[in-house]
Short mmCIF file of C-alpha atoms in Angstrom, two decimals:
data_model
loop_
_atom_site.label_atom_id
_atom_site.label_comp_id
_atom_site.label_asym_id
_atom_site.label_seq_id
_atom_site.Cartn_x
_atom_site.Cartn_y
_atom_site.Cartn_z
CA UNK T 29 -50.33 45.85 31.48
CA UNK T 30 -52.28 48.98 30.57
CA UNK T 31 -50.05 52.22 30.23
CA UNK T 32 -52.27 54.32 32.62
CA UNK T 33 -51.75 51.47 35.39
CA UNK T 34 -47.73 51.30 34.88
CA UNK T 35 -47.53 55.31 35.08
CA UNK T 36 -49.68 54.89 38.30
CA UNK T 37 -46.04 54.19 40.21
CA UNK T 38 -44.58 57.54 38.25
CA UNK T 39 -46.87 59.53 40.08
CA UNK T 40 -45.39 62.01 42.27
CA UNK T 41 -46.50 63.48 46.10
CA UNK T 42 -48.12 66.35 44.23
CA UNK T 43 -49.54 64.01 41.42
CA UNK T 44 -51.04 61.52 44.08
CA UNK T 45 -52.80 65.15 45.92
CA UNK T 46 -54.16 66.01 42.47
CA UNK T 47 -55.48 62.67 41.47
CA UNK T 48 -57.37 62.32 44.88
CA UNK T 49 -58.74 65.83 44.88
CA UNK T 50 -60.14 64.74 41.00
CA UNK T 51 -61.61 61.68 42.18
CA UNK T 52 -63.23 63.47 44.91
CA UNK T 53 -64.98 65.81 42.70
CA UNK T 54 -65.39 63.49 39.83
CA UNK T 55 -66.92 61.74 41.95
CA UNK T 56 -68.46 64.07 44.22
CA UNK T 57 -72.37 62.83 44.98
CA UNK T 58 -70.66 59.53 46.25
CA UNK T 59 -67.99 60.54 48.49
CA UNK T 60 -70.81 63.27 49.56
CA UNK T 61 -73.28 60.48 50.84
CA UNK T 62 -70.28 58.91 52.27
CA UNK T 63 -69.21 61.67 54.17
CA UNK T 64 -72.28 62.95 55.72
CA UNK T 65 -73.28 58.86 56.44
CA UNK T 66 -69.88 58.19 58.03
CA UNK T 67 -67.27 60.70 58.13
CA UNK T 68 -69.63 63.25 59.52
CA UNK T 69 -70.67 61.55 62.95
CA UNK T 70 -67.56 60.34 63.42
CA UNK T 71 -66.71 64.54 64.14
CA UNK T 72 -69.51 64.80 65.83
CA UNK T 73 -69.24 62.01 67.91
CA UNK T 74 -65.96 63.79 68.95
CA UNK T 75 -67.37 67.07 69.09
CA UNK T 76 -70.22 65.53 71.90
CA UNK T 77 -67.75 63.75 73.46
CA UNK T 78 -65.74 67.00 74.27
CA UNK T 79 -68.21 68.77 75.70
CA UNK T 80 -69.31 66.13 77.29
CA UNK T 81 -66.29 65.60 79.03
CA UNK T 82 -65.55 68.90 79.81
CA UNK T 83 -68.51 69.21 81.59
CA UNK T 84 -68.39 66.47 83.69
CA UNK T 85 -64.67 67.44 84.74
CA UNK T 86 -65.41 70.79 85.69
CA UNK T 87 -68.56 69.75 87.71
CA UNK T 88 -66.89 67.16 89.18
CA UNK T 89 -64.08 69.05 90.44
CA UNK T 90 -66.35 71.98 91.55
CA UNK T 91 -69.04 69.49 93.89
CA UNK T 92 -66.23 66.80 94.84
CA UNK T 93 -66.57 68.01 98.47
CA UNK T 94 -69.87 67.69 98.64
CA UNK T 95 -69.77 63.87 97.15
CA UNK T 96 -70.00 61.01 99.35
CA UNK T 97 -67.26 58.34 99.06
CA UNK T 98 -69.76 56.19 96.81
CA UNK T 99 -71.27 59.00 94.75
CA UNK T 100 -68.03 59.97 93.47
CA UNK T 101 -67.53 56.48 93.00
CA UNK T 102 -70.50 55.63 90.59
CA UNK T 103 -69.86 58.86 88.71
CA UNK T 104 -66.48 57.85 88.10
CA UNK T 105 -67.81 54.48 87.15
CA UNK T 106 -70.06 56.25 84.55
CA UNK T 107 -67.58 58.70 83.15
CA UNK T 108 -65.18 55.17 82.45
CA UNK T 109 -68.62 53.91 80.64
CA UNK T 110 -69.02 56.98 78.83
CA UNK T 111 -65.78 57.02 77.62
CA UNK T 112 -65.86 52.95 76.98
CA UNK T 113 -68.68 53.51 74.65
CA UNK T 114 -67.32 57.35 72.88
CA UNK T 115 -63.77 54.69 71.84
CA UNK T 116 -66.25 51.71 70.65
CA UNK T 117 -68.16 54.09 68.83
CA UNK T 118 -65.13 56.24 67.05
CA UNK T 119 -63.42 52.79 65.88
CA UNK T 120 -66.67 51.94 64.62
CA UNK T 121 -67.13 54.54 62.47
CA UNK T 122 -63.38 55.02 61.72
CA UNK T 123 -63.45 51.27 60.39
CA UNK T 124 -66.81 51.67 57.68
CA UNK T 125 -65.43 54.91 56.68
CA UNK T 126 -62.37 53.52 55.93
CA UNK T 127 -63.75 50.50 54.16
CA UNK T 128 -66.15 52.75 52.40
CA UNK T 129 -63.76 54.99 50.63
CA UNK T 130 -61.40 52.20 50.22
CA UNK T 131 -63.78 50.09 48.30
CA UNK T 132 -65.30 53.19 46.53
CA UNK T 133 -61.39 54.05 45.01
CA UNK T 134 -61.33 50.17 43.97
CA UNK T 135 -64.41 50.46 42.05
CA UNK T 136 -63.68 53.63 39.93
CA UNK T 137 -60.25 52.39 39.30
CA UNK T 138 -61.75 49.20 38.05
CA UNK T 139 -64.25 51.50 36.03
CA UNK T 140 -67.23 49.47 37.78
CA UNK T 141 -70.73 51.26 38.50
CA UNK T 142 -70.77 52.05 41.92
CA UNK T 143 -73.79 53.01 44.73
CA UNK T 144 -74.24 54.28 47.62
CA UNK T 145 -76.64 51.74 48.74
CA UNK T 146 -74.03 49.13 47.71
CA UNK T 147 -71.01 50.45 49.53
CA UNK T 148 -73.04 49.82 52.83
CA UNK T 149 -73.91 46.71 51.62
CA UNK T 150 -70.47 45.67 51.34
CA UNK T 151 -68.77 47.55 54.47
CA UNK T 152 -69.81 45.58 56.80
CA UNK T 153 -68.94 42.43 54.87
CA UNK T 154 -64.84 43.45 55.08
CA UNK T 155 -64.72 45.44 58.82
CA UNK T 156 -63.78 42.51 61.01
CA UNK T 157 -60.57 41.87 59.03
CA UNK T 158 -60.02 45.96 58.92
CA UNK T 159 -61.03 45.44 63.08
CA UNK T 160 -57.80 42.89 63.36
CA UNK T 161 -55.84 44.92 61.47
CA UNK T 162 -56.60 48.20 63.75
CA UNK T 163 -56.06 46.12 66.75
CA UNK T 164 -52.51 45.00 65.42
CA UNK T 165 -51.47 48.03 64.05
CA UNK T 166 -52.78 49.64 67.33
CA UNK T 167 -50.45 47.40 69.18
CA UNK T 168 -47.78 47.55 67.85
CA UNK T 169 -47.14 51.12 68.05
CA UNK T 170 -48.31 51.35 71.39
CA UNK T 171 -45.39 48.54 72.36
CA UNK T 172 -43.30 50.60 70.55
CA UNK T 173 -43.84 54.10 71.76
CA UNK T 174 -44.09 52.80 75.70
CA UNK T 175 -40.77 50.84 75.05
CA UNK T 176 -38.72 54.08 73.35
CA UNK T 177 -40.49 56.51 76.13
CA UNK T 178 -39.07 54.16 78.38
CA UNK T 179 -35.50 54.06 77.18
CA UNK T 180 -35.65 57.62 76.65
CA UNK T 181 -36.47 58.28 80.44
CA UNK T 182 -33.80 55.72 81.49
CA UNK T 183 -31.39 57.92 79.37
CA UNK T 184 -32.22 61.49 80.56
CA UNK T 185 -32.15 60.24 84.36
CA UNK T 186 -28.49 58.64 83.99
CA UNK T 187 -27.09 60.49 81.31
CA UNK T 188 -29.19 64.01 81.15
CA UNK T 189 -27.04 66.41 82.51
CA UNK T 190 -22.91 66.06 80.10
CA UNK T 191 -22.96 66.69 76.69
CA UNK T 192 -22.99 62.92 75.45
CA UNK T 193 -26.04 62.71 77.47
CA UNK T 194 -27.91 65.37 75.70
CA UNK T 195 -26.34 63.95 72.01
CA UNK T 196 -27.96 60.77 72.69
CA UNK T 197 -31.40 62.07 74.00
CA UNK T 198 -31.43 64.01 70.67
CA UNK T 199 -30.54 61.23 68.39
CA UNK T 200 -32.76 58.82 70.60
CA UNK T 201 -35.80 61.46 70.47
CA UNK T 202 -34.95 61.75 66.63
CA UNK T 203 -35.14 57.75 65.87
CA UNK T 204 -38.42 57.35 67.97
CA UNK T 205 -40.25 59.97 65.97
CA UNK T 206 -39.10 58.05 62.80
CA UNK T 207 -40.41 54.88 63.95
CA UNK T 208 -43.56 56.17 65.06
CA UNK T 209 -43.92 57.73 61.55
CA UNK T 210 -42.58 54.56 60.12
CA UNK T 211 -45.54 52.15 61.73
CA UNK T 212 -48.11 54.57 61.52
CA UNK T 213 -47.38 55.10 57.72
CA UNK T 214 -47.36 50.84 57.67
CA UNK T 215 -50.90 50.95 59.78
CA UNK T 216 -52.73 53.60 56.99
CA UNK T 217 -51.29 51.56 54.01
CA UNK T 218 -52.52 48.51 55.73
CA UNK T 219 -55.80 49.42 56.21
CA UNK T 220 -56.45 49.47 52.69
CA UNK T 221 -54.74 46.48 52.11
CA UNK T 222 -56.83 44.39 54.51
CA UNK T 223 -60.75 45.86 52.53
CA UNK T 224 -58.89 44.93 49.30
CA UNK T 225 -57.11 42.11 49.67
CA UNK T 226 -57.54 38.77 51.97
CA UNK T 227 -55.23 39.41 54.37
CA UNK T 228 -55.44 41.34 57.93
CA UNK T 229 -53.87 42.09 60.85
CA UNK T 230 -49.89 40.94 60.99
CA UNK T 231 -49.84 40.42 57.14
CA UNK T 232 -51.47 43.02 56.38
CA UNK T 233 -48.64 44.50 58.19
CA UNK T 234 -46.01 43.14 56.63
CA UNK T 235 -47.70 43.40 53.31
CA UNK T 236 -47.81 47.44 53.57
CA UNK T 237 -44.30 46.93 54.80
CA UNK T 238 -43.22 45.32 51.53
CA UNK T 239 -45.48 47.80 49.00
CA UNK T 240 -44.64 50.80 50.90
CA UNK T 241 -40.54 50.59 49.79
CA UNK T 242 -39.98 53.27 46.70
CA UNK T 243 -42.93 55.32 48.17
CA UNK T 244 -41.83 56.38 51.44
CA UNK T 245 -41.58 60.13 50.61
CA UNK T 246 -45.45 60.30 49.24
CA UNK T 247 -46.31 58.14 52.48
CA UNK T 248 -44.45 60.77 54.31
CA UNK T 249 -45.93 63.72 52.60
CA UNK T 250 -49.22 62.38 53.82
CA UNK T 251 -48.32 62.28 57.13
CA UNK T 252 -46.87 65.99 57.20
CA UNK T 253 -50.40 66.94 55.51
CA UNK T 254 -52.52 65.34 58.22
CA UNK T 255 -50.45 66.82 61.13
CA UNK T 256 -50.49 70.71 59.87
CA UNK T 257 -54.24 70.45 58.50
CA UNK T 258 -55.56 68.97 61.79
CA UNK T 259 -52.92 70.37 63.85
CA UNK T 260 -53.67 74.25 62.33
CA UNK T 261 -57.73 73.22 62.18
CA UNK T 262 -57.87 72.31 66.27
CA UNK T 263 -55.17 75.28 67.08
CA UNK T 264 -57.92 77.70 65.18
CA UNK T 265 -60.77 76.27 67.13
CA UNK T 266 -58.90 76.45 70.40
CA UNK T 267 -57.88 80.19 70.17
CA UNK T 268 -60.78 81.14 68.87
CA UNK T 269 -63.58 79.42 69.44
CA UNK T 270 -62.56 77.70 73.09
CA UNK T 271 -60.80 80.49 74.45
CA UNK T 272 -61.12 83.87 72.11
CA UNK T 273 -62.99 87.01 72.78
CA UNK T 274 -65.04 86.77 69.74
CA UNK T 275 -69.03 87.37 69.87
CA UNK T 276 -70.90 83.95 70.10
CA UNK T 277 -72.27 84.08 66.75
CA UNK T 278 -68.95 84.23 65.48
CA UNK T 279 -67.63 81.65 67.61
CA UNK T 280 -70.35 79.29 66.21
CA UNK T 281 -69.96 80.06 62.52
CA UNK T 282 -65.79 79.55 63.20
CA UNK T 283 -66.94 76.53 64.88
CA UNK T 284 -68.68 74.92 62.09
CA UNK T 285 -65.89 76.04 59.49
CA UNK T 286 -63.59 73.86 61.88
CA UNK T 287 -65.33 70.93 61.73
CA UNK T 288 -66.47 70.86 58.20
CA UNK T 289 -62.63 71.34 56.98
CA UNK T 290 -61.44 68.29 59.20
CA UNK T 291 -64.28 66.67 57.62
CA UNK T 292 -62.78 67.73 54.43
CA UNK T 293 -59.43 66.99 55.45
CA UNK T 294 -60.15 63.32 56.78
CA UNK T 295 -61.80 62.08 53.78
CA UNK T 296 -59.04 63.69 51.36
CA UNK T 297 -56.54 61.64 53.57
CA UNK T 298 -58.61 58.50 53.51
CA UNK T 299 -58.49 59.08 49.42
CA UNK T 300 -54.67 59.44 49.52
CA UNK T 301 -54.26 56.60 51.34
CA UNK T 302 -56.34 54.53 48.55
CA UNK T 303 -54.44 56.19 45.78
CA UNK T 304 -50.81 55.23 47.90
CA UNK T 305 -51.65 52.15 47.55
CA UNK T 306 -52.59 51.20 44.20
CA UNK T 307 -49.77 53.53 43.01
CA UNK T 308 -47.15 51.28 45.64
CA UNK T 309 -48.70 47.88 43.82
CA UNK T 310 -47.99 49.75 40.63
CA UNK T 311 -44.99 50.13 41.55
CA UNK T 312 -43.64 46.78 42.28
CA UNK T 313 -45.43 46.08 39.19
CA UNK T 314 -47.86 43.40 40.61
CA UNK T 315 -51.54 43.60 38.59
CA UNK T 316 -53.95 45.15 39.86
CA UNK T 317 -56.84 42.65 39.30
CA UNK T 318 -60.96 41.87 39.19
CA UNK T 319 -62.80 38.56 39.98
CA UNK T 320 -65.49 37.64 41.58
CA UNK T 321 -66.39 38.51 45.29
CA UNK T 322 -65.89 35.68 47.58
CA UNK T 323 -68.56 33.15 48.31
CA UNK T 324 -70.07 35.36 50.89
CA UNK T 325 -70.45 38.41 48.92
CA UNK T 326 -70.92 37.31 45.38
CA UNK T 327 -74.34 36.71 46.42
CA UNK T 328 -75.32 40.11 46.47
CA UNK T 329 -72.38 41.84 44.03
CA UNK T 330 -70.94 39.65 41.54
CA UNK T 331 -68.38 41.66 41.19
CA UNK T 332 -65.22 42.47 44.20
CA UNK T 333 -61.21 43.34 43.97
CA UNK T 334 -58.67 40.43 44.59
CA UNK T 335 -55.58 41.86 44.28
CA UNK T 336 -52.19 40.16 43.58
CA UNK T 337 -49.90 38.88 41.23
CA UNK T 338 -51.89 35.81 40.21
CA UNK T 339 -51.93 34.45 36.28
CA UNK T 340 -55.66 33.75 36.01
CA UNK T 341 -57.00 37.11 36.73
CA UNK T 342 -58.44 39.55 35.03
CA UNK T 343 -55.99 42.97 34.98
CA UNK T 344 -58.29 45.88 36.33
CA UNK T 345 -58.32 48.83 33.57
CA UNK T 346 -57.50 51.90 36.06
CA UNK T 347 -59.08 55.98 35.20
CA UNK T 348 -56.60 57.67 32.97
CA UNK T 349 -53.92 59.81 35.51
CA UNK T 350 -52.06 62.04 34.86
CA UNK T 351 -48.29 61.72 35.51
CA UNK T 352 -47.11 65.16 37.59
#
């Protein structure tokens, strides 16, 4: 096994940040196209959406009086459409993006020449088993967060108000933030697993679950990073831009510097996400490997990424990192 590959699983939280934020730069005109192709509208989508919705509420509210029983009716019946197509469209372009930069990491790693034009040729060749894999992931935290809400009600209404009461709503709260860290780490790491390998939805699951032991803490770190960068990004643009006292051209300049750093921020996390994973197959030491795409893309690309622990396959030759 190459040297560079085995110190992939060396690699600190700090060491994966820096090796994403070269690879974005390296690597810049890429990741650029990417961005404003599929990163971008996904913002702006949301950014429509908002106002959108805003809108509608506040008019809604002000003329409901003045609605007949089946005006309000259809409107409501349009808002549900609205927002039916805003979700279909924000998975949509969560999914390519996601197998874009995914399958953009695999091909510098594997040193192969790498376009634009054939990124999107592949994307949508690999987003129904990244679809599953949402859906699943999706799921499965959903199950778990209504069951632990659930429990947690059922304790505060017997047991709320003595001291053992409050110890276990604590300890309780405490566990169900883990676990919803726990999955959603499991969901990101799957992701890339199921544009890189042939495997989605529960497997892909379990398959994160597996690589993801010996890495928790950059996992983790991740996970801290996306919360404060969004978290302070949207607090900014609410005090300031939603509800501040500034001058409008102000406003709108602060608004754009909001947007283009979650931007920013999304596809550095999407990058990180790539890197966690080929550092996780590192290591557990399974090879990181190149053969041909399958039958329905080695018609256009001869060329994809197979990974596992397989004899016959060719060992991908990674960048040189650098260990931090």
């Amino acid at each position: 096994m190459d040297r560079a590959q085995e110190e992939l699983q060396f690699l600190s939280s700090s060491g994966v940040f820096k090796q994403s934020f070269t690879l974005i730069f390296k690597w810049k005109k890429i990741f650029t196209q990417i961005t404003l192709a599929l990163i971008l509208p996904l913002f702006l989508i949301a950014l429509v959406r908002s106002h959108i919705e805003n809108t509608f509420i506040d008019k809604f509210n002000k003329d409901f009086d003045n609605y007949t029983q089946s005006e309000a009716i259809k409107k409501i019946v349009l808002f549900i459409v609205f927002e039916i197509l805003y979700v279909t469209f924000l998975i949509l372009f969560s999914l390519l993006s996601t197998s874009a930069v995914v399958y953009t990491i695999a091909c510098i790693y594997a040193a192969k020449e790498i376009t634009f034009k054939k990124v999107m040729s592949v994307v949508p060749r690999v987003w129904k088993r990244l679809l599953l894999t949402f859906i699943v992931g999706y799921a499965i935290l959903f199950v778990f967060c209504f069951v632990g809400v659930l429990f947690l009600s059922l304790i505060i209404a017997f047991l709320g108000g003595n001291p053992i009461g409050i110890a276990l709503i604590v300890i309780f709260a405490v566990l169900l933030l883990a676990g919803f860290i726990y999955i959603y780490m499991l969901w990101n790491l799957a992701s890339v697993v199921s544009v890189l390998e042939k495997v989605k939805g529960c497997k892909a699951m379990k398959k994160s679950k597996v690589l993801i032991k010996g890495h928790l803490v950059v996992s983790i770190a991740l996970f801290v990073f996306q919360v404060f960068a969004f978290g302070g990004i949207s607090i900014v643009y609410e005090v300031f831009v939603v509800d501040g006292s500034l001058n409008l051209g102000v406003k709108i300049l602060l608004g754009i510097l909001c947007y283009v750093l979650m931007v920013i921020v999304a596809l550095l996390v999407l990058v990180i996400q790539t890197v966690i994973y080929f550092v996780c197959k590192s290591y557990h030491h399974e090879n990181i490997d190149r053969t041909l795409l399958a039958d329905h893309l080695e018609a256009s690309y001869g060329a994809y990424f197979r990974i596992n622990d397989g004899p016959k396959e060719l060992q991908l030759q990674p960048q040189p990192l650098e260990v931090v």
